[in-house]
Amino acid sequence: MILFIKKISITLIPLSIMIACSGLIDGKKSLVTSAVQDTIESNEILTSDTTEKTLVKNLSLRTGADNFEEYLPLLRNKKIGVVTNQSGILANKTHLVDFLLSKNIKIQSIFAPEHGFRGTADAGEHLLDGKDAKTGLSIISLYGDNKKPKVAQLVGIDIMVFDLQDVGARFYTYISSLHYIMEACAENNIELMILDRPNPNGNIVDGPILEKAYSSFVGMHTIPLLHGMTIGEYGKMINGEKWLKNGAQCKLTVIPCTNYNRNMPYSLPVKPSPNLPNDQAINLYASLCLFEGTNVSVGRGTEKQFQIYGSPYLPKTDFSFTPKPNIGAQNPVYSGTACYGEDLAATAKVKQLEIKWLIKAYSNTVDKSKFFNSFFTKLAGTKKLQEQIKNNISEESIRASWKKGLTDFKIKRSKYLIYK
């Protein structure tokens, strides 16, 4: 059963009201019309130091977490679990957990995905359960050997609240965590509420479709590498396509974003994970992450993660970097070794899955037999891409081989879209 809550849009605001809002900057609240004043007073996340920029933002795009008037009534007098990390914040940067506690919502446990509750762990690092120093709440890791919550970890929970910032790539493991949370909720008769967030790559649907034989935690479903859905839409698709174990479905509520469409630019307020530091890295992530299945570095251990690529086995150029241990990469590939490649930090925003850099690097590498490793097939979701590159198939022909799968996926995907 899916309960979908729709909030009234407030995109259209008269110019006179918007002008009046500027009076808040100087504390001249008398200039704000009653319509806007009512909106401000009902929006508990706005603070006394509200700026014009923040005000305009809150009168336009709102995430599911910011639409608290929709979900707080559903959480009253319930015991809840919260799946979140540092990306689960409201517009005023208050963390969801702190906000819920301030509203006397009973949180039983926090469930943390890859990188942990505070989002500082390395990719693939196994985390131990513990307690949050600020709230004293127990934290249960959903990575390593406990990707799916155990029955004992769910006892007493009435509703699970899921609030994670996705970036729209199949191998970004937050959607894999969503799958296992949904499965656990379905098996234990627990409701699931997804607080939706924009997908910063939401207008891109591209790449090879995953083949079931290559399913893993970095690719669980038969979708393209860039799926073009929000995490709320994706949850609806998991349910609707019966991708959970034994075709189970969970009781799902999506609290949608308001005044959002997938073609609008969206800059994330915090890093969704340690090695995605800015909008450029997030935009290039899907294209460059394929290099993690090769002997090429994507800049882990630098300040330009997923904005550069290079290796000691590529021809020397004017551009080089030397990875060193840092937050999110304690043991980066080629630590202390000069890597040669390309700096893409200033390249134009990509509007598709770019494989030209992958093809170029393979073509230029010294020993092609050592270029790919076994992880590449899991990331690509198919053996075909590696074979195509090895056989010098043109980029145009490779893209043509994706066409039918993408067309079929878009038809399937259309049933679950919330936003235009």
Short mmCIF file of N, CA, C and O in Angstrom, two decimals, residues 95-159:
data_model
loop_
_atom_site.label_atom_id
_atom_site.label_comp_id
_atom_site.label_asym_id
_atom_site.label_seq_id
_atom_site.Cartn_x
_atom_site.Cartn_y
_atom_site.Cartn_z
N HIS A 95 19.60 19.44 12.05
CA HIS A 95 19.54 18.04 11.65
C HIS A 95 18.16 17.47 11.97
O HIS A 95 17.53 17.83 12.96
N LEU A 96 17.70 16.57 11.12
CA LEU A 96 16.38 15.98 11.28
C LEU A 96 16.21 15.34 12.66
O LEU A 96 15.17 15.50 13.30
N VAL A 97 17.22 14.62 13.13
CA VAL A 97 17.12 13.97 14.43
C VAL A 97 16.91 15.00 15.53
O VAL A 97 16.05 14.84 16.40
N ASP A 98 17.68 16.07 15.50
CA ASP A 98 17.53 17.12 16.52
C ASP A 98 16.15 17.78 16.43
O ASP A 98 15.52 18.09 17.44
N PHE A 99 15.69 17.99 15.19
CA PHE A 99 14.38 18.61 15.00
C PHE A 99 13.27 17.73 15.56
O PHE A 99 12.38 18.20 16.27
N LEU A 100 13.32 16.43 15.24
CA LEU A 100 12.28 15.52 15.73
C LEU A 100 12.28 15.44 17.25
O LEU A 100 11.21 15.44 17.88
N LEU A 101 13.45 15.39 17.84
CA LEU A 101 13.52 15.36 19.30
C LEU A 101 12.94 16.63 19.92
O LEU A 101 12.28 16.59 20.96
N SER A 102 13.18 17.78 19.25
CA SER A 102 12.65 19.05 19.76
C SER A 102 11.12 19.08 19.70
O SER A 102 10.50 19.86 20.41
N LYS A 103 10.54 18.24 18.85
CA LYS A 103 9.08 18.15 18.73
C LYS A 103 8.52 16.97 19.52
O LYS A 103 7.37 16.56 19.31
N ASN A 104 9.36 16.42 20.40
CA ASN A 104 8.94 15.32 21.29
C ASN A 104 8.54 14.05 20.54
O ASN A 104 7.68 13.29 21.00
N ILE A 105 9.17 13.85 19.39
CA ILE A 105 8.99 12.60 18.67
C ILE A 105 9.92 11.55 19.28
O ILE A 105 11.09 11.82 19.55
N LYS A 106 9.40 10.37 19.51
CA LYS A 106 10.15 9.33 20.21
C LYS A 106 11.01 8.53 19.23
O LYS A 106 10.52 7.67 18.51
N ILE A 107 12.30 8.85 19.22
CA ILE A 107 13.23 8.13 18.36
C ILE A 107 13.85 6.99 19.14
O ILE A 107 14.43 7.19 20.20
N GLN A 108 13.72 5.79 18.62
CA GLN A 108 14.25 4.62 19.30
C GLN A 108 15.69 4.33 18.87
O GLN A 108 16.54 4.02 19.70
N SER A 109 15.98 4.45 17.57
CA SER A 109 17.32 4.17 17.06
C SER A 109 17.58 4.97 15.81
O SER A 109 16.65 5.33 15.06
N ILE A 110 18.87 5.23 15.56
CA ILE A 110 19.33 5.82 14.30
C ILE A 110 20.01 4.71 13.50
O ILE A 110 20.82 3.95 14.04
N PHE A 111 19.67 4.63 12.21
CA PHE A 111 20.30 3.66 11.32
C PHE A 111 21.15 4.43 10.33
O PHE A 111 20.67 5.34 9.65
N ALA A 112 22.43 4.09 10.25
CA ALA A 112 23.38 4.86 9.44
C ALA A 112 23.86 4.05 8.24
O ALA A 112 24.24 2.88 8.40
N PRO A 113 23.89 4.65 7.03
CA PRO A 113 24.34 3.95 5.83
C PRO A 113 25.86 3.98 5.69
O PRO A 113 26.57 4.30 6.65
N GLU A 114 26.36 3.65 4.50
CA GLU A 114 27.79 3.77 4.22
C GLU A 114 28.26 5.19 4.57
O GLU A 114 27.54 6.15 4.36
N HIS A 115 29.45 5.30 5.13
CA HIS A 115 30.08 6.55 5.58
C HIS A 115 29.63 6.97 6.98
O HIS A 115 30.19 7.90 7.55
N GLY A 116 28.61 6.29 7.54
CA GLY A 116 28.24 6.55 8.92
C GLY A 116 27.25 7.69 9.12
O GLY A 116 26.88 8.40 8.19
N PHE A 117 26.82 7.86 10.37
CA PHE A 117 25.82 8.86 10.72
C PHE A 117 26.33 10.27 10.47
O PHE A 117 25.59 11.14 10.01
N ARG A 118 27.58 10.54 10.76
CA ARG A 118 28.15 11.87 10.55
C ARG A 118 28.80 12.00 9.18
O ARG A 118 29.28 13.07 8.82
N GLY A 119 28.83 10.89 8.40
CA GLY A 119 29.29 10.96 7.01
C GLY A 119 30.77 11.16 6.82
O GLY A 119 31.19 11.76 5.83
N THR A 120 31.61 10.64 7.72
CA THR A 120 33.05 10.88 7.63
C THR A 120 33.85 9.63 7.31
O THR A 120 35.06 9.72 7.09
N ALA A 121 33.22 8.46 7.30
CA ALA A 121 33.96 7.22 7.08
C ALA A 121 34.35 7.04 5.62
O ALA A 121 33.67 7.52 4.72
N ASP A 122 35.45 6.33 5.39
CA ASP A 122 35.91 6.03 4.04
C ASP A 122 34.87 5.19 3.30
O ASP A 122 34.07 4.47 3.92
N ALA A 123 34.91 5.23 1.99
CA ALA A 123 34.08 4.34 1.18
C ALA A 123 34.48 2.90 1.49
O ALA A 123 35.65 2.54 1.47
N GLY A 124 33.48 2.07 1.79
CA GLY A 124 33.74 0.67 2.06
C GLY A 124 34.20 0.37 3.47
O GLY A 124 34.37 -0.79 3.84
N GLU A 125 34.39 1.39 4.30
CA GLU A 125 34.85 1.17 5.67
C GLU A 125 33.75 0.54 6.50
O GLU A 125 32.60 0.99 6.50
N HIS A 126 34.08 -0.53 7.23
CA HIS A 126 33.11 -1.21 8.08
C HIS A 126 33.00 -0.45 9.39
O HIS A 126 33.99 -0.21 10.08
N LEU A 127 31.78 -0.07 9.73
CA LEU A 127 31.55 0.73 10.93
C LEU A 127 30.90 -0.11 12.01
O LEU A 127 30.10 -1.00 11.74
N LEU A 128 31.23 0.21 13.24
CA LEU A 128 30.64 -0.47 14.38
C LEU A 128 29.42 0.30 14.88
O LEU A 128 29.32 1.51 14.71
N ASP A 129 28.48 -0.43 15.49
CA ASP A 129 27.35 0.24 16.13
C ASP A 129 27.87 1.07 17.31
O ASP A 129 28.95 0.83 17.83
N GLY A 130 27.09 2.04 17.72
CA GLY A 130 27.53 2.87 18.84
C GLY A 130 26.42 3.77 19.31
O GLY A 130 25.24 3.49 19.13
N LYS A 131 26.81 4.91 19.89
CA LYS A 131 25.86 5.91 20.36
C LYS A 131 26.24 7.27 19.80
O LYS A 131 27.42 7.57 19.62
N ASP A 132 25.25 8.08 19.53
CA ASP A 132 25.50 9.45 19.08
C ASP A 132 25.87 10.29 20.29
O ASP A 132 25.12 10.35 21.27
N ALA A 133 27.03 10.93 20.22
CA ALA A 133 27.53 11.71 21.36
C ALA A 133 26.60 12.85 21.73
O ALA A 133 26.48 13.21 22.91
N LYS A 134 25.92 13.42 20.75
CA LYS A 134 25.07 14.59 21.02
C LYS A 134 23.75 14.22 21.68
O LYS A 134 23.30 14.87 22.63
N THR A 135 23.11 13.15 21.18
CA THR A 135 21.77 12.80 21.66
C THR A 135 21.73 11.59 22.57
O THR A 135 20.73 11.37 23.27
N GLY A 136 22.78 10.78 22.54
CA GLY A 136 22.79 9.56 23.32
C GLY A 136 22.02 8.42 22.69
O GLY A 136 21.93 7.32 23.25
N LEU A 137 21.47 8.64 21.50
CA LEU A 137 20.70 7.61 20.80
C LEU A 137 21.62 6.54 20.24
O LEU A 137 22.75 6.82 19.83
N SER A 138 21.14 5.31 20.22
CA SER A 138 21.93 4.22 19.66
C SER A 138 21.99 4.35 18.14
O SER A 138 21.02 4.75 17.49
N ILE A 139 23.16 4.06 17.58
CA ILE A 139 23.36 4.10 16.13
C ILE A 139 23.64 2.69 15.65
O ILE A 139 24.54 2.01 16.16
N ILE A 140 22.88 2.26 14.66
CA ILE A 140 23.05 0.93 14.07
C ILE A 140 23.58 1.10 12.66
O ILE A 140 22.97 1.78 11.84
N SER A 141 24.73 0.51 12.39
CA SER A 141 25.34 0.63 11.07
C SER A 141 24.64 -0.28 10.06
O SER A 141 24.35 -1.45 10.35
N LEU A 142 24.36 0.27 8.89
CA LEU A 142 23.76 -0.50 7.80
C LEU A 142 24.77 -0.73 6.69
O LEU A 142 24.47 -0.65 5.51
N TYR A 143 25.99 -1.02 7.10
CA TYR A 143 27.04 -1.30 6.12
C TYR A 143 27.85 -2.48 6.63
O TYR A 143 27.77 -2.86 7.79
N GLY A 144 28.61 -3.09 5.75
CA GLY A 144 29.38 -4.26 6.14
C GLY A 144 28.47 -5.48 6.21
O GLY A 144 27.75 -5.79 5.26
N ASP A 145 28.47 -6.16 7.36
CA ASP A 145 27.71 -7.42 7.49
C ASP A 145 26.26 -7.20 7.90
O ASP A 145 25.52 -8.16 8.07
N ASN A 146 25.84 -5.97 8.10
CA ASN A 146 24.48 -5.69 8.57
C ASN A 146 23.77 -4.71 7.65
O ASN A 146 23.25 -3.70 8.08
N LYS A 147 23.78 -5.01 6.37
CA LYS A 147 23.15 -4.09 5.40
C LYS A 147 21.64 -4.02 5.59
O LYS A 147 21.02 -3.01 5.26
N LYS A 148 21.07 -5.09 6.09
CA LYS A 148 19.62 -5.16 6.34
C LYS A 148 19.39 -5.27 7.84
O LYS A 148 19.96 -6.14 8.50
N PRO A 149 18.58 -4.37 8.41
CA PRO A 149 18.35 -4.43 9.86
C PRO A 149 17.83 -5.78 10.31
O PRO A 149 16.97 -6.38 9.64
N LYS A 150 18.35 -6.26 11.41
CA LYS A 150 17.90 -7.53 11.97
C LYS A 150 16.60 -7.32 12.74
O LYS A 150 16.29 -6.21 13.18
N VAL A 151 15.87 -8.41 12.92
CA VAL A 151 14.57 -8.34 13.60
C VAL A 151 14.74 -7.72 14.99
O VAL A 151 13.94 -6.86 15.40
N ALA A 152 15.77 -8.11 15.72
CA ALA A 152 15.98 -7.60 17.07
C ALA A 152 16.23 -6.10 17.09
O ALA A 152 15.94 -5.43 18.08
N GLN A 153 16.77 -5.57 15.99
CA GLN A 153 17.06 -4.14 15.91
C GLN A 153 15.81 -3.32 15.59
O GLN A 153 15.85 -2.09 15.67
N LEU A 154 14.73 -4.00 15.25
CA LEU A 154 13.50 -3.32 14.85
C LEU A 154 12.37 -3.45 15.88
O LEU A 154 11.32 -2.84 15.71
N VAL A 155 12.62 -4.21 16.92
CA VAL A 155 11.57 -4.45 17.92
C VAL A 155 11.10 -3.13 18.52
O VAL A 155 11.90 -2.30 18.96
N GLY A 156 9.79 -2.93 18.52
CA GLY A 156 9.19 -1.74 19.13
C GLY A 156 9.05 -0.56 18.20
O GLY A 156 8.40 0.44 18.55
N ILE A 157 9.63 -0.62 17.02
CA ILE A 157 9.54 0.51 16.07
C ILE A 157 8.22 0.44 15.32
O ILE A 157 7.86 -0.59 14.74
N ASP A 158 7.49 1.55 15.32
CA ASP A 158 6.22 1.63 14.59
C ASP A 158 6.42 2.15 13.17
O ASP A 158 5.76 1.68 12.24
N ILE A 159 7.28 3.15 13.02
CA ILE A 159 7.52 3.78 11.72
C ILE A 159 9.02 3.99 11.54
O ILE A 159 9.71 4.44 12.46
#
